[in-house]
PDB file of C-alpha atoms in Angstrom:
ATOM      1  CA  UNK A  15      27.467   9.239   7.406  1.00 76.00           C
ATOM      2  CA  UNK A  16      24.828   7.378   9.356  1.00 89.00           C
ATOM      3  CA  UNK A  17      22.371   5.095   7.471  1.00 88.00           C
ATOM      4  CA  UNK A  18      19.383   7.428   7.830  1.00 89.00           C
ATOM      5  CA  UNK A  19      21.209  10.394   6.349  1.00 92.00           C
ATOM      6  CA  UNK A  20      22.768   8.278   3.647  1.00 92.00           C
ATOM      7  CA  UNK A  21      19.358   6.874   2.605  1.00 87.00           C
ATOM      8  CA  UNK A  22      17.817  10.389   2.713  1.00 90.00           C
ATOM      9  CA  UNK A  23      20.552  11.677   0.434  1.00 93.00           C
ATOM     10  CA  UNK A  24      20.427   8.718  -1.991  1.00 91.00           C
ATOM     11  CA  UNK A  25      16.579   8.865  -2.215  1.00 88.00           C
ATOM     12  CA  UNK A  26      16.653  12.596  -2.727  1.00 89.00           C
ATOM     13  CA  UNK A  27      19.096  12.239  -5.619  1.00 91.00           C
ATOM     14  CA  UNK A  28      17.132   9.331  -7.172  1.00 88.00           C
ATOM     15  CA  UNK A  29      13.894  11.323  -6.925  1.00 86.00           C
ATOM     16  CA  UNK A  30      15.475  14.381  -8.605  1.00 87.00           C
ATOM     17  CA  UNK A  31      17.048  12.364 -11.435  1.00 85.00           C
ATOM     18  CA  UNK A  32      13.949  10.204 -12.064  1.00 83.00           C
ATOM     19  CA  UNK A  33      11.759  13.316 -12.084  1.00 79.00           C
ATOM     20  CA  UNK A  34      14.019  14.954 -14.591  1.00 79.00           C
ATOM     21  CA  UNK A  35      13.705  11.876 -16.889  1.00 78.00           C
ATOM     22  CA  UNK A  36       9.945  11.773 -16.493  1.00 77.00           C
ATOM     23  CA  UNK A  37       9.533  15.502 -16.981  1.00 75.00           C
ATOM     24  CA  UNK A  38      11.604  15.411 -20.177  1.00 75.00           C
ATOM     25  CA  UNK A  39       9.489  12.598 -21.493  1.00 74.00           C
ATOM     26  CA  UNK A  40       6.268  14.445 -20.647  1.00 77.00           C
ATOM     27  CA  UNK A  41       7.315  17.812 -21.957  1.00 75.00           C
ATOM     28  CA  UNK A  42       8.267  16.221 -25.300  1.00 79.00           C
ATOM     29  CA  UNK A  43       4.662  14.912 -25.472  1.00 81.00           C
ATOM     30  CA  UNK A  44       3.215  18.458 -25.246  1.00 85.00           C
ATOM     31  CA  UNK A  45       1.246  17.606 -22.106  1.00 90.00           C
ATOM     32  CA  UNK A  46       1.267  18.998 -18.588  1.00 88.00           C
ATOM     33  CA  UNK A  47       2.219  16.703 -15.717  1.00 84.00           C
ATOM     34  CA  UNK A  48      -1.419  16.306 -14.747  1.00 86.00           C
ATOM     35  CA  UNK A  49      -2.528  15.545 -18.310  1.00 91.00           C
ATOM     36  CA  UNK A  50       0.291  13.034 -18.757  1.00 89.00           C
ATOM     37  CA  UNK A  51      -0.621  11.309 -15.433  1.00 87.00           C
ATOM     38  CA  UNK A  52      -4.198  11.148 -16.535  1.00 92.00           C
ATOM     39  CA  UNK A  53      -3.359   9.831 -19.962  1.00 93.00           C
ATOM     40  CA  UNK A  54      -1.064   7.135 -18.543  1.00 91.00           C
ATOM     41  CA  UNK A  55      -3.706   5.893 -16.076  1.00 92.00           C
ATOM     42  CA  UNK A  56      -6.404   5.831 -18.740  1.00 95.00           C
ATOM     43  CA  UNK A  57      -4.088   3.949 -21.091  1.00 94.00           C
ATOM     44  CA  UNK A  58      -3.140   1.490 -18.361  1.00 94.00           C
ATOM     45  CA  UNK A  59      -6.687   0.993 -16.983  1.00 93.00           C
ATOM     46  CA  UNK A  60      -9.222   1.200 -19.757  1.00 86.00           C
ATOM     47  CA  UNK A  61     -12.818   2.309 -19.126  1.00 90.00           C
ATOM     48  CA  UNK A  62     -12.283   4.153 -15.895  1.00 91.00           C
ATOM     49  CA  UNK A  63     -14.840   6.345 -14.252  1.00 91.00           C
ATOM     50  CA  UNK A  64     -13.732   9.806 -13.177  1.00 91.00           C
ATOM     51  CA  UNK A  65     -13.944   8.726  -9.574  1.00 91.00           C
ATOM     52  CA  UNK A  66     -11.778   5.676 -10.195  1.00 93.00           C
ATOM     53  CA  UNK A  67      -9.284   7.770 -12.197  1.00 94.00           C
ATOM     54  CA  UNK A  68      -9.086  10.427  -9.370  1.00 92.00           C
ATOM     55  CA  UNK A  69      -8.395   7.674  -6.876  1.00 92.00           C
ATOM     56  CA  UNK A  70      -5.558   6.184  -9.032  1.00 92.00           C
ATOM     57  CA  UNK A  71      -3.943   9.557  -9.647  1.00 90.00           C
ATOM     58  CA  UNK A  72      -4.572  10.655  -6.042  1.00 88.00           C
ATOM     59  CA  UNK A  73      -5.980  14.051  -7.109  1.00 88.00           C
ATOM     60  CA  UNK A  74      -9.411  15.524  -6.502  1.00 90.00           C
ATOM     61  CA  UNK A  75     -12.233  14.970  -9.041  1.00 90.00           C
ATOM     62  CA  UNK A  76     -12.225  18.560 -10.274  1.00 91.00           C
ATOM     63  CA  UNK A  77      -8.492  18.514 -11.151  1.00 91.00           C
ATOM     64  CA  UNK A  78      -8.835  15.173 -12.910  1.00 91.00           C
ATOM     65  CA  UNK A  79     -12.007  16.294 -14.706  1.00 92.00           C
ATOM     66  CA  UNK A  80     -10.151  19.375 -15.977  1.00 94.00           C
ATOM     67  CA  UNK A  81      -7.337  17.156 -17.256  1.00 94.00           C
ATOM     68  CA  UNK A  82      -9.797  14.808 -18.970  1.00 95.00           C
ATOM     69  CA  UNK A  83     -11.550  17.789 -20.576  1.00 95.00           C
ATOM     70  CA  UNK A  84      -8.180  19.100 -21.853  1.00 96.00           C
ATOM     71  CA  UNK A  85      -7.256  15.721 -23.223  1.00 97.00           C
ATOM     72  CA  UNK A  86     -10.631  15.392 -24.890  1.00 96.00           C
ATOM     73  CA  UNK A  87     -10.137  18.798 -26.524  1.00 96.00           C
ATOM     74  CA  UNK A  88      -6.786  17.579 -27.867  1.00 96.00           C
ATOM     75  CA  UNK A  89      -8.543  14.526 -29.280  1.00 97.00           C
ATOM     76  CA  UNK A  90      -6.652  12.088 -26.983  1.00 97.00           C
ATOM     77  CA  UNK A  91      -9.556  10.655 -24.916  1.00 97.00           C
ATOM     78  CA  UNK A  92     -13.112   9.627 -25.464  1.00 96.00           C
ATOM     79  CA  UNK A  93     -16.033   9.411 -22.994  1.00 92.00           C
ATOM     80  CA  UNK A  94     -18.685   6.676 -23.298  1.00 89.00           C
ATOM     81  CA  UNK A  95     -21.802   6.357 -21.220  1.00 84.00           C
ATOM     82  CA  UNK A  96     -22.330   2.877 -19.908  1.00 78.00           C
ATOM     83  CA  UNK A  97     -25.385   1.004 -21.270  1.00 80.00           C
ATOM     84  CA  UNK A  98     -26.513  -0.055 -17.755  1.00 80.00           C
ATOM     85  CA  UNK A  99     -26.375   3.343 -16.220  1.00 75.00           C
ATOM     86  CA  UNK A 100     -26.513   6.390 -18.519  1.00 75.00           C
ATOM     87  CA  UNK A 101     -25.236   8.647 -15.703  1.00 77.00           C
ATOM     88  CA  UNK A 102     -21.974   6.649 -15.598  1.00 81.00           C
ATOM     89  CA  UNK A 103     -19.223   7.735 -17.994  1.00 87.00           C
ATOM     90  CA  UNK A 104     -16.200   5.632 -18.801  1.00 92.00           C
ATOM     91  CA  UNK A 105     -13.032   7.204 -20.185  1.00 95.00           C
ATOM     92  CA  UNK A 106     -10.934   5.635 -22.941  1.00 95.00           C
ATOM     93  CA  UNK A 107      -7.975   6.702 -25.093  1.00 97.00           C
ATOM     94  CA  UNK A 108      -8.777   7.681 -28.658  1.00 97.00           C
ATOM     95  CA  UNK A 109      -6.684   6.262 -31.455  1.00 97.00           C
ATOM     96  CA  UNK A 110      -4.449   9.358 -31.255  1.00 96.00           C
ATOM     97  CA  UNK A 111      -4.258   8.992 -27.483  1.00 96.00           C
ATOM     98  CA  UNK A 112      -3.192   5.299 -27.840  1.00 96.00           C
ATOM     99  CA  UNK A 113      -0.417   6.369 -30.213  1.00 95.00           C
ATOM    100  CA  UNK A 114       0.873   8.954 -27.742  1.00 93.00           C
ATOM    101  CA  UNK A 115       0.503   6.552 -24.810  1.00 93.00           C
ATOM    102  CA  UNK A 116       2.482   3.913 -26.633  1.00 94.00           C
ATOM    103  CA  UNK A 117       5.175   6.412 -27.598  1.00 91.00           C
ATOM    104  CA  UNK A 118       5.458   7.626 -23.990  1.00 89.00           C
ATOM    105  CA  UNK A 119       5.571   4.038 -22.686  1.00 90.00           C
ATOM    106  CA  UNK A 120       8.270   3.092 -25.283  1.00 90.00           C
ATOM    107  CA  UNK A 121      10.373   6.138 -24.383  1.00 87.00           C
ATOM    108  CA  UNK A 122      10.079   5.275 -20.680  1.00 85.00           C
ATOM    109  CA  UNK A 123      11.073   1.677 -21.310  1.00 90.00           C
ATOM    110  CA  UNK A 124      14.119   2.763 -23.319  1.00 90.00           C
ATOM    111  CA  UNK A 125      15.101   5.043 -20.465  1.00 87.00           C
ATOM    112  CA  UNK A 126      14.913   2.205 -17.935  1.00 88.00           C
ATOM    113  CA  UNK A 127      16.871  -0.117 -20.294  1.00 92.00           C
ATOM    114  CA  UNK A 128      19.578   2.550 -20.598  1.00 91.00           C
ATOM    115  CA  UNK A 129      19.614   2.866 -16.810  1.00 90.00           C
ATOM    116  CA  UNK A 130      19.990  -0.855 -16.348  1.00 92.00           C
ATOM    117  CA  UNK A 131      22.889  -1.019 -18.703  1.00 94.00           C
ATOM    118  CA  UNK A 132      24.894   0.966 -16.139  1.00 94.00           C
ATOM    119  CA  UNK A 133      24.306  -1.561 -13.399  1.00 95.00           C
ATOM    120  CA  UNK A 134      26.878  -4.397 -13.456  1.00 96.00           C
ATOM    121  CA  UNK A 135      25.131  -7.607 -14.608  1.00 94.00           C
ATOM    122  CA  UNK A 136      26.272  -9.528 -11.546  1.00 97.00           C
ATOM    123  CA  UNK A 137      24.605  -6.986  -9.272  1.00 96.00           C
ATOM    124  CA  UNK A 138      21.324  -6.483 -11.162  1.00 94.00           C
ATOM    125  CA  UNK A 139      19.366  -9.280  -9.336  1.00 95.00           C
ATOM    126  CA  UNK A 140      20.540  -7.966  -5.990  1.00 96.00           C
ATOM    127  CA  UNK A 141      19.592  -4.454  -6.996  1.00 93.00           C
ATOM    128  CA  UNK A 142      16.098  -5.564  -8.002  1.00 94.00           C
ATOM    129  CA  UNK A 143      15.662  -7.464  -4.730  1.00 96.00           C
ATOM    130  CA  UNK A 144      16.756  -4.409  -2.797  1.00 93.00           C
ATOM    131  CA  UNK A 145      14.254  -2.267  -4.694  1.00 91.00           C
ATOM    132  CA  UNK A 146      11.486  -4.752  -3.944  1.00 94.00           C
ATOM    133  CA  UNK A 147      12.514  -4.736  -0.244  1.00 94.00           C
ATOM    134  CA  UNK A 148      12.331  -0.948  -0.278  1.00 90.00           C
ATOM    135  CA  UNK A 149       8.903  -0.997  -1.781  1.00 91.00           C
ATOM    136  CA  UNK A 150       7.731  -3.497   0.856  1.00 95.00           C
ATOM    137  CA  UNK A 151       9.175  -1.304   3.651  1.00 92.00           C
ATOM    138  CA  UNK A 152       7.432   1.806   2.197  1.00 89.00           C
ATOM    139  CA  UNK A 153       4.082  -0.078   1.978  1.00 92.00           C
ATOM    140  CA  UNK A 154       4.384  -1.350   5.559  1.00 94.00           C
ATOM    141  CA  UNK A 155       5.313   2.170   6.808  1.00 91.00           C
ATOM    142  CA  UNK A 156       2.326   3.579   4.943  1.00 88.00           C
ATOM    143  CA  UNK A 157       0.016   0.997   6.422  1.00 89.00           C
ATOM    144  CA  UNK A 158       1.297   1.713   9.885  1.00 91.00           C
ATOM    145  CA  UNK A 159       0.770   5.456   9.491  1.00 88.00           C
ATOM    146  CA  UNK A 160      -2.809   4.921   8.388  1.00 85.00           C
ATOM    147  CA  UNK A 161      -3.704   3.060  11.571  1.00 80.00           C
TER     148      UNK A 161
END
């Protein structure tokens, strides 16, 4: 098999298996994929505006707004107007949202720890370096395509 086809196959399999892990984690939380992505970004970056959140998730404002509204209805997020500009709304996790976010993060971390246990210890650093090299290549390719 040539390197291009081998990489395509390996990446396809990784994407499928990682998606299955993520989807299982999300479904057990009772959220949709969009809601889970929204919750995770709000938990990671506190006090985001809707525009900032949309940019991070790479979805349009209306889709993200809908997810935020659904999360607010579930009691998982709160909206606060900023004191300097009453038109500006920042979004935060509620206490219940923080608990769910922490649970999802812990489950995700456990899944990665389980995954790492199956990589031989003497190859782990090399694997991490290769993953970092792949990320760098993806970022460079993305930058080139934007030009």
